[in-house]
Amino acid sequence: MAGESLDDLSAFLAVARERSFTRAAAKLGVSQSALSQTIRQLEERLGLRLLTRTTRSVSPTEAGERLLGSVGPRLDEIEAELESLSELREKPAGTIRITATDYAIDHVLWPKLEKFLPKYPDIKVELGIDYGLTDIAAQAYDAGVRLGEQVAKDMISVRIGPDLRFAVVGSKSYFAKHAPPETPQDLIDHTCINLRLPTHGGLYAWEFEKDGQELRVRVEGQLIFNGIQQILNAAVAGFGLAHVPEGLAQPYLAKGRLTRVLADWCPAWPGYHLYYPSRRQASPAFALLVDALRHRG
């Protein structure tokens, strides 16, 4: 009976966190109908409605939010403790979920994972692309990746990448029609390609610094994306200026397909850091992965 209750609670947490029966069912490896039946039985047993269902969305009720906030972290701790028992096995094992931007995954995480994973076939790594400052505990991630060392007080931060510079770039066809900007303020008169950040639903303000002067410029343009690669592609196609990681633009700069401007206003920023809760019980698998990702430059 206790085992069934834990399974029911795990099913509820999956739906509440994913805000979707479809995604939760896929994550749990069960059918939507079976998952719906499990939630219905749990609600009947408690005598409370835990989820509000509409044709387009699923969201926790007040009782559901309370259960999510109180039971969720405890179940996560139980799962972490169970996973930590893998240290008693000969080989480290377990699933590690990390959220990061696609650029961080492609250019920082993957080159290291490519060497790490073949050594530990029982360790699984799930990578989720997200540009927001993800609440990794609420989304059931083990760790997140972001630039710099600005992390919450209850988080541990481990540097995993070198310093990072951004570059403002545009195509030859664009600069054939527009004079290159000489200062960040000049960008106001240019067509720029914007990045939508999910955390606040706003557009990213381009950040610059020179001789101790910091500037944040809100640019305008015809295109808005929520992914950095699409912004670069649009710049290459001549649709405006882009503000992207230097490493992403470098191959296009080397071939002359893009031209860089305002380089003296784009200093090096602290590179990518892995962050995770300080209270997290580090399993052998997680500890091995953190060590493999650690920057040693």
Backbone as numpy.savetxt, mean C-alpha at the origin, in Angstrom:
# Nx Ny Nz CAx CAy CAz Cx Cy Cz
-17.75 -26.74 19.31 -18.58 -25.54 19.31 -17.71 -24.29 19.31
-16.65 -24.31 20.15 -15.76 -23.16 20.21 -15.07 -22.94 18.87
-14.67 -24.06 18.24 -14.02 -23.96 16.94 -14.93 -23.35 15.90
-16.22 -23.77 15.94 -17.19 -23.21 15.01 -17.36 -21.72 15.25
-17.40 -21.30 16.51 -17.56 -19.89 16.84 -16.40 -19.07 16.30
-15.20 -19.60 16.45 -14.02 -18.89 15.93 -14.10 -18.78 14.41
-14.52 -19.84 13.75 -14.66 -19.82 12.30 -15.70 -18.78 11.88
-16.82 -18.73 12.62 -17.87 -17.75 12.31 -17.35 -16.32 12.49
-16.61 -16.09 13.56 -16.06 -14.76 13.80 -15.04 -14.39 12.73
-14.23 -15.34 12.33 -13.25 -15.09 11.27 -13.96 -14.72 9.97
-15.07 -15.41 9.70 -15.85 -15.12 8.50 -16.42 -13.71 8.57
-16.96 -13.34 9.72 -17.50 -11.99 9.89 -16.42 -10.93 9.70
-15.24 -11.14 10.32 -14.15 -10.17 10.21 -13.72 -9.98 8.77
-13.68 -11.07 8.01 -13.28 -10.98 6.60 -14.25 -10.12 5.82
-15.56 -10.34 6.03 -16.57 -9.55 5.31 -16.53 -8.09 5.75
-16.42 -7.86 7.06 -16.42 -6.50 7.59 -15.21 -5.71 7.12
-14.07 -6.37 7.02 -12.85 -5.68 6.59 -12.82 -5.46 5.09
-13.30 -6.43 4.34 -13.30 -6.31 2.88 -14.46 -5.47 2.37
-15.51 -5.31 3.21 -16.74 -4.62 2.80 -17.34 -5.28 1.55
-17.17 -6.60 1.46 -17.66 -7.31 0.28 -17.71 -8.80 0.56
-18.86 -9.43 0.26 -18.96 -10.88 0.38 -18.11 -11.55 -0.69
-18.06 -10.95 -1.88 -17.31 -11.55 -2.99 -15.83 -11.64 -2.66
-15.24 -10.50 -2.21 -13.80 -10.50 -1.90 -13.50 -11.36 -0.67
-14.38 -11.31 0.33 -14.16 -12.10 1.54 -14.22 -13.59 1.23
-15.17 -13.99 0.39 -15.30 -15.41 0.03 -14.06 -15.89 -0.71
-13.55 -15.03 -1.62 -12.34 -15.39 -2.36 -11.15 -15.53 -1.42
-11.07 -14.61 -0.44 -9.96 -14.64 0.51 -10.01 -15.88 1.40
-11.23 -16.29 1.78 -11.40 -17.44 2.67 -11.43 -18.76 1.92
-11.61 -18.68 0.60 -11.68 -19.90 -0.20 -12.98 -20.65 -0.04
-14.09 -19.91 0.14 -15.41 -20.54 0.27 -16.36 -19.87 -0.73
-17.53 -20.45 -0.91 -18.51 -19.86 -1.80 -19.22 -18.70 -1.10
-19.77 -17.77 -1.90 -20.49 -16.63 -1.32 -21.72 -17.09 -0.55
-22.38 -18.10 -1.09 -23.60 -18.60 -0.42 -23.27 -19.20 0.93
-22.17 -19.97 0.99 -21.76 -20.57 2.27 -21.36 -19.49 3.27
-20.67 -18.46 2.78 -20.25 -17.37 3.65 -21.46 -16.60 4.17
-22.42 -16.34 3.30 -23.63 -15.64 3.69 -24.40 -16.43 4.75
-24.46 -17.75 4.58 -25.14 -18.61 5.54 -24.44 -18.59 6.90
-23.10 -18.58 6.88 -22.33 -18.53 8.12 -22.61 -17.24 8.89
-22.63 -16.11 8.17 -22.90 -14.82 8.81 -24.33 -14.78 9.36
-25.28 -15.33 8.60 -26.67 -15.34 9.03 -26.82 -16.15 10.31
-26.14 -17.30 10.40 -26.22 -18.15 11.59 -25.60 -17.44 12.79
-24.50 -16.72 12.56 -23.86 -15.98 13.65 -24.79 -14.89 14.17
-25.44 -14.16 13.25 -26.37 -13.11 13.64 -27.56 -13.68 14.41
-28.05 -14.83 13.97 -29.17 -15.47 14.66 -28.77 -15.91 16.06
-27.56 -16.44 16.19 -27.09 -16.91 17.48 -26.92 -15.74 18.46
-26.46 -14.59 17.95 -26.26 -13.42 18.79 -27.55 -12.62 18.98
-28.49 -12.81 18.06 -29.73 -12.03 18.11 -29.51 -10.59 17.73
-28.49 -10.34 16.89 -28.14 -8.99 16.48 -27.79 -8.96 15.00
-28.13 -7.88 14.34 -27.69 -7.68 12.96 -26.28 -7.09 13.00
-25.34 -7.75 12.35 -23.94 -7.32 12.37 -23.55 -6.57 11.11
-24.24 -6.84 10.00 -23.88 -6.23 8.72 -25.11 -5.63 8.06
-24.92 -4.48 7.44 -25.97 -3.86 6.62 -25.65 -4.17 5.17
-26.55 -4.83 4.50 -26.32 -5.25 3.12 -27.18 -4.43 2.17
-26.58 -3.92 1.10 -27.32 -3.31 0.00 -26.86 -3.98 -1.28
-27.45 -3.61 -2.38 -27.06 -4.24 -3.66 -25.64 -3.87 -4.05
-25.13 -2.76 -3.50 -23.81 -2.29 -3.91 -22.73 -2.42 -2.84
-23.13 -2.52 -1.59 -22.11 -2.50 -0.55 -22.53 -3.29 0.69
-21.53 -3.57 1.51 -21.74 -4.22 2.79 -20.98 -3.40 3.83
-21.62 -3.08 4.95 -20.95 -2.31 6.00 -21.42 -2.80 7.36
-20.54 -2.72 8.36 -20.91 -3.17 9.71 -21.95 -2.25 10.34
-22.87 -2.83 11.10 -23.79 -2.05 11.92 -23.03 -1.57 13.15
-23.72 -0.87 14.05 -23.06 -0.43 15.29 -22.54 -1.63 16.07
-23.36 -2.69 16.14 -22.91 -3.90 16.83 -21.74 -4.54 16.10
-21.81 -4.50 14.75 -20.73 -5.06 13.96 -19.42 -4.32 14.15
-19.50 -2.97 14.18 -18.29 -2.17 14.40 -17.69 -2.47 15.77
-18.55 -2.66 16.77 -18.05 -2.97 18.12 -17.35 -4.32 18.14
-17.95 -5.29 17.46 -17.35 -6.62 17.40 -16.03 -6.59 16.62
-16.02 -5.82 15.53 -14.81 -5.69 14.71 -13.67 -5.09 15.51
-13.98 -4.04 16.30 -12.95 -3.37 17.06 -12.44 -4.15 18.26
-13.33 -4.95 18.88 -12.93 -5.67 20.09 -12.36 -7.06 19.80
-13.03 -7.79 18.93 -12.63 -9.18 18.68 -11.55 -9.27 17.60
-11.60 -8.35 16.62 -10.65 -8.41 15.51 -9.20 -8.49 15.94
-8.72 -7.54 16.76 -7.32 -7.58 17.18 -6.97 -8.85 17.96
-7.92 -9.37 18.74 -7.65 -10.59 19.53 -7.49 -11.81 18.62
-8.36 -11.89 17.61 -8.22 -13.01 16.67 -6.92 -12.90 15.88
-6.55 -11.67 15.54 -5.28 -11.46 14.83 -4.11 -11.94 15.69
-4.18 -11.66 17.00 -3.11 -12.09 17.91 -3.07 -13.61 18.00
-4.27 -14.24 18.04 -4.31 -15.71 18.10 -3.68 -16.31 16.85
-4.05 -15.73 15.68 -3.48 -16.25 14.43 -1.98 -16.05 14.39
-1.51 -14.90 14.90 -0.07 -14.64 14.92 0.65 -15.62 15.84
0.03 -15.93 16.99 0.63 -16.89 17.91 0.69 -18.29 17.29
-0.41 -18.66 16.62 -0.42 -19.97 15.96 0.64 -20.03 14.87
0.77 -18.90 14.14 1.77 -18.87 13.07 3.18 -18.95 13.64
3.36 -18.35 14.85 4.69 -18.35 15.45 5.13 -19.75 15.86
4.15 -20.65 15.99 4.50 -22.04 16.33 5.29 -22.71 15.22
5.30 -22.06 14.04 6.05 -22.64 12.93 7.54 -22.71 13.26
7.98 -21.95 14.31 9.39 -22.02 14.69 9.75 -23.42 15.20
8.73 -24.17 15.60 8.98 -25.53 16.06 9.18 -26.48 14.89
8.83 -25.99 13.70 9.03 -26.82 12.51 10.45 -26.64 12.01
10.88 -27.53 11.18 12.22 -27.45 10.63 12.35 -26.27 9.68
11.26 -25.99 8.94 11.30 -24.90 7.97 10.34 -23.79 8.38
10.78 -22.52 8.30 9.87 -21.40 8.57 8.71 -21.41 7.58
7.52 -21.08 8.08 6.34 -21.12 7.21 5.37 -20.04 7.64
4.42 -19.75 6.76 3.37 -18.79 7.06 3.14 -17.83 5.92
2.05 -17.09 6.00 1.71 -16.09 5.00 1.93 -14.69 5.56
2.62 -13.86 4.81 2.92 -12.49 5.22 2.29 -11.54 4.21
1.42 -10.64 4.70 0.72 -9.69 3.83 1.32 -8.29 3.99
1.70 -7.69 2.87 2.33 -6.37 2.87 1.59 -5.45 1.90
1.34 -4.22 2.33 0.73 -3.23 1.45 1.77 -2.18 1.07
1.79 -1.79 -0.21 2.77 -0.83 -0.71 2.28 -0.26 -2.03
2.97 0.76 -2.53 2.65 1.27 -3.87 3.25 0.33 -4.90
2.75 0.41 -6.13 3.28 -0.47 -7.17 4.75 -0.19 -7.44
5.16 1.09 -7.34 6.58 1.40 -7.57 7.46 0.76 -6.50
7.03 0.84 -5.24 7.81 0.23 -4.15 7.89 -1.28 -4.33
6.78 -1.88 -4.77 6.78 -3.33 -4.98 7.74 -3.72 -6.10
7.65 -3.01 -7.22 8.46 -3.36 -8.40 9.94 -3.08 -8.21
10.26 -1.94 -7.56 11.65 -1.49 -7.53 12.38 -1.74 -6.22
11.65 -1.99 -5.13 12.32 -2.20 -3.84 12.05 -3.60 -3.30
10.78 -3.98 -3.22 10.44 -5.28 -2.62 10.79 -6.45 -3.54
10.33 -6.38 -4.80 10.48 -7.55 -5.66 11.93 -7.97 -5.90
12.87 -7.05 -6.16 14.26 -7.51 -6.36 14.81 -8.32 -5.19
14.33 -8.00 -3.97 14.80 -8.74 -2.78 13.98 -10.02 -2.59
12.68 -9.95 -2.86 11.84 -11.14 -2.73 12.24 -12.21 -3.73
12.69 -11.78 -4.89 13.09 -12.71 -5.94 14.23 -13.62 -5.48
15.07 -13.09 -4.59 16.18 -13.88 -4.04 15.76 -14.63 -2.78
14.81 -14.04 -2.03 14.41 -14.59 -0.73 13.49 -15.81 -0.87
12.46 -15.71 -1.71 11.42 -16.73 -1.77 11.92 -18.14 -2.13
12.82 -18.28 -3.11 13.28 -19.65 -3.43 13.95 -20.36 -2.26
14.48 -19.61 -1.30 15.15 -20.22 -0.14 14.15 -20.75 0.88
12.91 -20.19 0.86 11.91 -20.56 1.87 10.57 -20.87 1.18
10.47 -22.04 0.59 9.26 -22.40 -0.18 7.98 -22.46 0.65
8.08 -22.55 1.99 6.88 -22.62 2.83 6.41 -21.24 3.29
7.13 -20.20 2.92 6.71 -18.84 3.25 5.98 -18.25 2.06
4.77 -17.76 2.31 3.97 -17.12 1.26 3.94 -15.61 1.52
4.03 -14.83 0.46 3.99 -13.37 0.58 2.88 -12.84 -0.31
1.97 -12.07 0.28 0.89 -11.43 -0.47 1.15 -9.92 -0.48
1.18 -9.34 -1.69 1.47 -7.92 -1.85 0.23 -7.20 -2.36
-0.21 -6.18 -1.63 -1.38 -5.40 -2.03 -0.98 -3.98 -2.39
-1.41 -3.50 -3.55 -1.08 -2.15 -4.01 -2.06 -1.15 -3.40
-1.50 -0.13 -2.73 -2.35 0.89 -2.11 -1.52 2.16 -1.95
-2.06 3.30 -2.38 -1.36 4.58 -2.27 -1.74 5.33 -1.00
-2.69 4.80 -0.24 -3.10 5.47 0.99 -2.20 5.08 2.15
-2.30 5.84 3.25 -1.57 5.48 4.46 -2.40 4.43 5.19
-2.29 3.21 4.71 -3.16 2.13 5.12 -3.09 1.83 6.62
-4.26 1.61 7.22 -4.33 1.12 8.59 -4.10 -0.39 8.50
-2.85 -0.81 8.67 -2.52 -2.20 8.41 -3.21 -3.16 9.38
-3.47 -2.70 10.60 -4.16 -3.57 11.56 -5.60 -3.80 11.12
-6.29 -2.72 10.73 -7.70 -2.84 10.32 -7.85 -3.65 9.05
-6.86 -3.57 8.16 -6.93 -4.27 6.89 -6.24 -5.64 6.94
-5.83 -6.05 8.14 -5.21 -7.36 8.36 -3.93 -7.57 7.56
-3.16 -6.48 7.39 -1.83 -6.62 6.80 -0.82 -6.79 7.92
0.26 -7.50 7.62 1.33 -7.68 8.61 2.25 -6.47 8.63
2.39 -5.81 7.47 3.29 -4.67 7.39 2.89 -3.79 6.21
3.39 -2.56 6.24 3.17 -1.64 5.14 4.48 -0.99 4.74
4.49 -0.34 3.60 5.69 0.34 3.10 5.33 1.78 2.76
6.13 2.71 3.23 5.92 4.11 2.86 7.27 4.84 2.87
7.30 6.03 2.28 8.53 6.81 2.24 8.81 7.43 3.60
10.09 7.57 3.91 10.48 8.27 5.12 10.22 7.47 6.38
10.42 8.13 7.47 10.29 7.46 8.77 9.08 7.95 9.55
8.14 8.61 8.84 6.95 9.15 9.52 5.93 8.04 9.72
6.05 7.35 10.84 5.11 6.28 11.15 4.52 6.52 12.53
3.40 5.89 12.80 2.73 6.06 14.08 3.62 5.57 15.23
3.33 6.07 16.43 4.18 5.77 17.59 4.22 4.28 17.92
3.13 3.57 17.62 3.11 2.16 17.99 3.65 1.28 16.88
4.36 1.89 15.92 4.90 1.14 14.79 6.42 1.06 14.87
6.95 -0.03 14.39 8.39 -0.18 14.20 8.69 0.13 12.74
9.77 0.88 12.49 10.13 1.27 11.14 11.50 0.71 10.78
11.57 0.06 9.63 12.83 -0.52 9.16 13.10 -0.02 7.75
14.23 0.61 7.55 14.55 1.13 6.22 14.84 -0.03 5.27
14.20 0.01 4.09 14.38 -1.09 3.13 14.87 -0.60 1.77
15.05 0.71 1.61 15.50 1.20 0.31 16.39 2.42 0.45
17.15 2.76 -0.61 18.04 3.93 -0.59 17.24 5.22 -0.67
17.94 6.35 -0.52 17.28 7.65 -0.70 16.60 7.69 -2.07
15.53 8.46 -2.14 14.73 8.50 -3.36 14.53 9.94 -3.81
14.77 10.20 -5.10 14.49 11.51 -5.67 13.31 11.40 -6.62
12.54 12.47 -6.69 11.49 12.56 -7.68 11.96 13.42 -8.84
11.31 13.29 -9.98 11.68 14.05 -11.16 10.44 14.60 -11.83
10.52 15.86 -12.27 9.46 16.45 -13.09 9.87 16.29 -14.55
9.05 15.59 -15.31 9.43 15.24 -16.67 8.31 15.54 -17.66
8.70 15.76 -18.91 7.74 15.96 -19.99 8.35 15.49 -21.30
7.52 15.27 -22.29 7.99 14.78 -23.59 8.49 15.92 -24.47
9.21 15.57 -25.54 9.68 16.57 -26.50 8.51 17.27 -27.15
7.45 16.52 -27.43 6.29 17.12 -28.08 5.62 18.14 -27.17
5.64 17.89 -25.88 5.06 18.85 -24.93 5.90 20.12 -24.88
7.23 19.95 -24.76 8.10 21.13 -24.65 8.25 21.87 -25.97
7.82 21.26 -27.07 7.80 21.97 -28.35 6.74 23.07 -28.34
5.77 22.93 -27.45 4.66 23.89 -27.37 4.70 24.74 -26.09
5.54 24.33 -25.12 5.57 25.03 -23.83 7.01 25.27 -23.40
7.28 26.47 -22.88 8.61 26.76 -22.35 8.81 26.00 -21.04
9.99 25.43 -20.82 10.23 24.68 -19.57 10.07 25.58 -18.35
9.47 25.07 -17.27 9.33 25.87 -16.04 10.70 26.07 -15.39
10.91 27.27 -14.87 12.18 27.57 -14.21 12.08 27.48 -12.69
10.87 27.62 -12.18 10.63 27.49 -10.74 9.35 26.66 -10.56
9.18 26.06 -9.37 7.96 25.28 -9.13 6.68 26.11 -9.34
6.73 27.42 -9.03 5.54 28.26 -9.21 5.11 28.32 -10.67
6.06 28.16 -11.59 5.73 28.20 -13.02 4.82 27.05 -13.44
4.75 26.00 -12.62 3.93 24.84 -12.96 2.45 25.20 -13.02
2.08 26.28 -12.37 0.68 26.71 -12.38 0.21 27.00 -13.80
1.16 27.41 -14.66 0.82 27.74 -16.05 1.02 26.56 -17.00
1.29 25.38 -16.44 1.53 24.20 -17.26 0.40 23.18 -17.11
0.30 22.31 -18.10 -0.60 21.16 -18.01 0.13 20.05 -17.29
-0.40 19.62 -16.15 0.26 18.60 -15.34 -0.68 17.41 -15.14
-0.10 16.27 -14.87 -0.87 15.03 -14.70 -0.92 14.73 -13.21
-2.13 14.67 -12.67 -2.31 14.57 -11.22 -2.42 13.13 -10.72
-2.07 12.97 -9.44 -2.21 11.70 -8.74 -3.28 11.83 -7.67
-4.26 10.96 -7.71 -5.32 10.94 -6.69 -4.90 10.04 -5.53
-4.89 10.59 -4.33 -4.55 9.80 -3.15 -5.83 9.35 -2.46
-5.97 8.06 -2.17 -7.22 7.55 -1.61 -7.46 7.93 -0.15
-6.41 8.23 0.59 -6.55 8.45 2.03 -7.52 9.59 2.33
-7.33 10.70 1.64 -8.20 11.85 1.87 -9.05 12.17 0.64
-8.90 11.40 -0.40 -9.67 11.64 -1.61 -9.19 12.86 -2.38
-8.03 13.43 -1.97 -7.53 14.64 -2.62 -6.44 14.35 -3.63
-6.00 15.41 -4.31 -4.92 15.29 -5.27 -3.59 15.58 -4.58
-2.57 14.83 -4.96 -1.25 15.00 -4.37 -0.65 16.35 -4.78
-0.19 17.13 -3.81 0.49 18.40 -4.08 1.97 18.11 -4.28
2.51 18.54 -5.42 3.91 18.26 -5.73 4.82 18.97 -4.72
5.80 18.23 -4.20 6.66 18.75 -3.14 8.06 19.07 -3.67
8.56 20.24 -3.29 9.87 20.70 -3.74 10.64 21.30 -2.56
11.98 21.36 -2.72 12.82 21.97 -1.68 14.12 22.44 -2.31
14.54 23.65 -1.94 15.82 24.18 -2.42 16.32 25.24 -1.44
17.58 25.10 -1.03 18.20 26.06 -0.11 17.35 26.30 1.14
16.77 25.23 1.66 15.97 25.32 2.87 14.54 25.79 2.65
14.20 26.13 1.42 12.84 26.58 1.13 12.00 25.40 0.63
10.90 25.14 1.29 10.01 24.04 0.90 8.76 24.61 0.24
8.35 23.96 -0.84 7.16 24.39 -1.57 6.28 23.19 -1.88
4.97 23.40 -1.80 4.00 22.40 -2.23 3.10 23.08 -3.26
3.09 22.53 -4.47 2.36 23.16 -5.57 1.20 22.26 -5.99
0.00 22.82 -5.99 -1.18 22.10 -6.48 -1.33 22.42 -7.96
-1.12 21.40 -8.77 -1.09 21.59 -10.22 -2.45 21.25 -10.84
-2.61 21.67 -12.09 -3.86 21.40 -12.81 -3.55 20.74 -14.14
-4.52 19.98 -14.63 -4.35 19.33 -15.93 -5.59 18.56 -16.30
-5.54 17.95 -17.46 -6.70 17.25 -18.00 -6.84 15.83 -17.45
-5.73 15.28 -16.93 -5.72 13.87 -16.53 -5.43 13.69 -15.04
-6.14 12.74 -14.43 -5.91 12.35 -13.04 -5.87 10.83 -12.99
-4.86 10.28 -12.37 -4.74 8.82 -12.20 -4.57 8.50 -10.72
-4.77 7.24 -10.35 -4.44 6.80 -8.99 -3.29 5.81 -9.00
-2.51 5.82 -10.10 -1.33 4.97 -10.21 -0.20 5.72 -10.90
1.04 5.53 -10.44 2.17 6.31 -10.92 2.60 5.89 -12.32
2.49 4.60 -12.67 2.91 4.15 -13.98 2.05 4.77 -15.08
0.75 4.90 -14.81 -0.15 5.50 -15.79 0.18 6.98 -16.00
0.60 7.65 -14.94 1.00 9.06 -15.04 2.22 9.19 -15.94
3.18 8.29 -15.76 4.39 8.31 -16.59 4.03 8.05 -18.06
3.16 7.06 -18.29 2.77 6.74 -19.67 2.14 7.95 -20.35
1.30 8.68 -19.63 0.63 9.85 -20.19 1.64 10.95 -20.51
2.66 11.10 -19.65 3.70 12.10 -19.91 4.49 11.73 -21.16
4.83 10.47 -21.29 5.56 10.01 -22.48 4.74 10.28 -23.75
3.43 10.16 -23.62 2.54 10.38 -24.76 2.29 11.86 -25.04
2.87 12.76 -24.22 2.78 14.18 -24.48 1.60 14.89 -23.86
0.96 14.28 -22.85 -0.24 14.88 -22.27 0.03 15.82 -21.11
1.29 16.09 -20.82 1.60 17.03 -19.75 2.84 16.64 -18.97
3.10 17.40 -17.91 4.25 17.13 -17.05 3.86 16.13 -15.96
4.83 15.32 -15.56 4.60 14.32 -14.51 5.62 14.48 -13.41
5.22 14.14 -12.19 6.10 14.17 -11.02 6.19 12.73 -10.53
7.30 12.05 -10.86 7.41 10.61 -10.63 8.77 10.27 -10.02
8.91 9.08 -9.42 10.21 8.67 -8.91 11.26 8.67 -10.02
12.44 9.17 -9.71 13.51 9.30 -10.68 13.82 7.97 -11.37
13.84 6.89 -10.59 14.16 5.58 -11.17 13.16 5.12 -12.20
11.91 5.53 -12.04 10.87 5.14 -12.99 11.06 5.88 -14.32
11.48 7.13 -14.25 11.64 7.94 -15.46 12.98 7.72 -16.15
13.97 7.19 -15.43 15.33 7.12 -15.94 15.46 6.45 -17.32
14.83 5.29 -17.56 14.98 4.67 -18.88 14.49 5.56 -20.02
13.44 6.34 -19.78 12.89 7.24 -20.80 13.77 8.47 -20.97
14.38 8.93 -19.88 15.31 10.05 -19.97 16.55 9.64 -20.75
17.03 8.42 -20.50 18.23 7.93 -21.17 18.02 7.81 -22.68
16.81 7.47 -23.08 16.50 7.31 -24.51 16.04 8.61 -25.17
15.93 9.68 -24.37 15.51 10.96 -24.91 14.02 11.09 -25.13
13.25 10.15 -24.59 11.79 10.21 -24.77 11.16 11.18 -23.78
11.88 11.48 -22.70 11.43 12.46 -21.72 12.56 13.43 -21.42
12.18 14.65 -21.03 13.14 15.67 -20.62 12.83 16.07 -19.19
13.89 16.24 -18.41 13.70 16.57 -16.99 13.84 18.08 -16.76
13.00 18.61 -15.87 13.08 20.02 -15.50 13.04 20.13 -13.97
13.42 21.29 -13.47 13.38 21.58 -12.02 14.19 20.59 -11.18
15.26 20.03 -11.76 16.06 19.03 -11.04 16.66 19.60 -9.76
17.01 20.90 -9.78 17.62 21.50 -8.59 16.60 21.73 -7.47
15.32 21.54 -7.76 14.28 21.67 -6.75 13.83 20.30 -6.22
14.48 19.24 -6.66 14.06 17.88 -6.29 15.19 17.18 -5.52
15.26 17.38 -4.21 16.32 16.76 -3.41 16.03 15.29 -3.16
16.98 14.63 -2.55 16.78 13.22 -2.17 15.98 13.17 -0.88
14.96 12.31 -0.85 14.15 12.10 0.35 14.54 10.78 0.99
14.29 10.62 2.30 14.53 9.31 2.92 13.75 8.23 2.18
14.41 7.11 1.93 13.81 6.07 1.09 12.68 5.32 1.75
12.29 4.21 1.13 11.15 3.43 1.62 11.48 2.72 2.93
10.48 2.68 3.81 10.58 2.00 5.10 9.45 0.99 5.23
9.76 -0.14 5.82 8.74 -1.12 6.19 8.28 -0.78 7.60
6.97 -0.76 7.83 6.47 -0.47 9.18 5.47 -1.53 9.60
5.48 -1.84 10.90 4.57 -2.85 11.45 4.38 -2.57 12.94
3.29 -3.08 13.53 2.99 -2.78 14.94 4.07 -3.29 15.88
4.43 -2.45 16.85 5.46 -2.85 17.81 4.99 -4.01 18.68
3.66 -4.16 18.79 3.12 -5.25 19.62 3.06 -6.57 18.86
3.41 -6.52 17.57 3.29 -7.73 16.76 4.27 -8.80 17.23
3.75 -10.02 17.41 4.60 -11.16 17.74 5.28 -11.62 16.45
6.56 -11.33 16.33 7.27 -11.63 15.08 7.49 -13.13 14.95
6.88 -13.73 13.94 7.11 -15.14 13.66 8.49 -15.28 13.02
9.07 -16.48 13.05 10.36 -16.69 12.39 10.32 -16.29 10.91
9.20 -16.58 10.24 9.07 -16.24 8.82 9.12 -14.72 8.64
8.39 -14.00 9.50 8.34 -12.54 9.38 9.72 -11.94 9.70
10.37 -12.45 10.72 11.69 -11.94 11.09 12.69 -12.16 9.96
12.62 -13.31 9.32 13.51 -13.59 8.19 13.26 -12.63 7.03
11.99 -12.35 6.76 11.65 -11.46 5.65 12.10 -10.03 5.94
11.87 -9.55 7.16 12.31 -8.21 7.52 13.83 -8.07 7.35
14.55 -9.08 7.77 16.01 -9.05 7.64 16.43 -9.05 6.17
15.69 -9.79 5.34 16.02 -9.85 3.91 15.74 -8.52 3.21
14.72 -7.81 3.70 14.32 -6.54 3.07 15.15 -5.35 3.57
15.79 -5.50 4.70 16.53 -4.39 5.34 17.56 -3.79 4.38
17.59 -2.45 4.33 18.54 -1.75 3.45 19.92 -1.75 4.08
20.91 -2.13 3.30 22.28 -2.22 3.81 23.23 -1.36 2.98
22.72 -0.28 2.40 23.54 0.58 1.56 24.52 1.42 2.36
